């Protein structure tokens, strides 16, 4: 009977991973809000709408730029 090679050879040792970099110092959390809360302004708290809100409407923009659309500023 022939001697068969070992079907499970010993695995090579795992290389050691590089060390982790030093963590950055944590900044002091804002006591007015939760740490994971994004500082987004609430539009309900503001009386004035954001300046960019008028530029987002696609249909309104086409009507304003259309030369055939009647305008109240023309006399």
XYZ file of C-alpha atoms in Angstrom, residues 49-56:
8
model
C -37.734 80.920 2.939
C -34.227 79.893 1.852
C -32.871 81.853 -1.120
C -32.239 78.718 -3.183
C -35.831 77.414 -2.916
C -37.065 79.600 -5.813
C -34.389 78.209 -8.131
C -35.417 74.575 -7.643
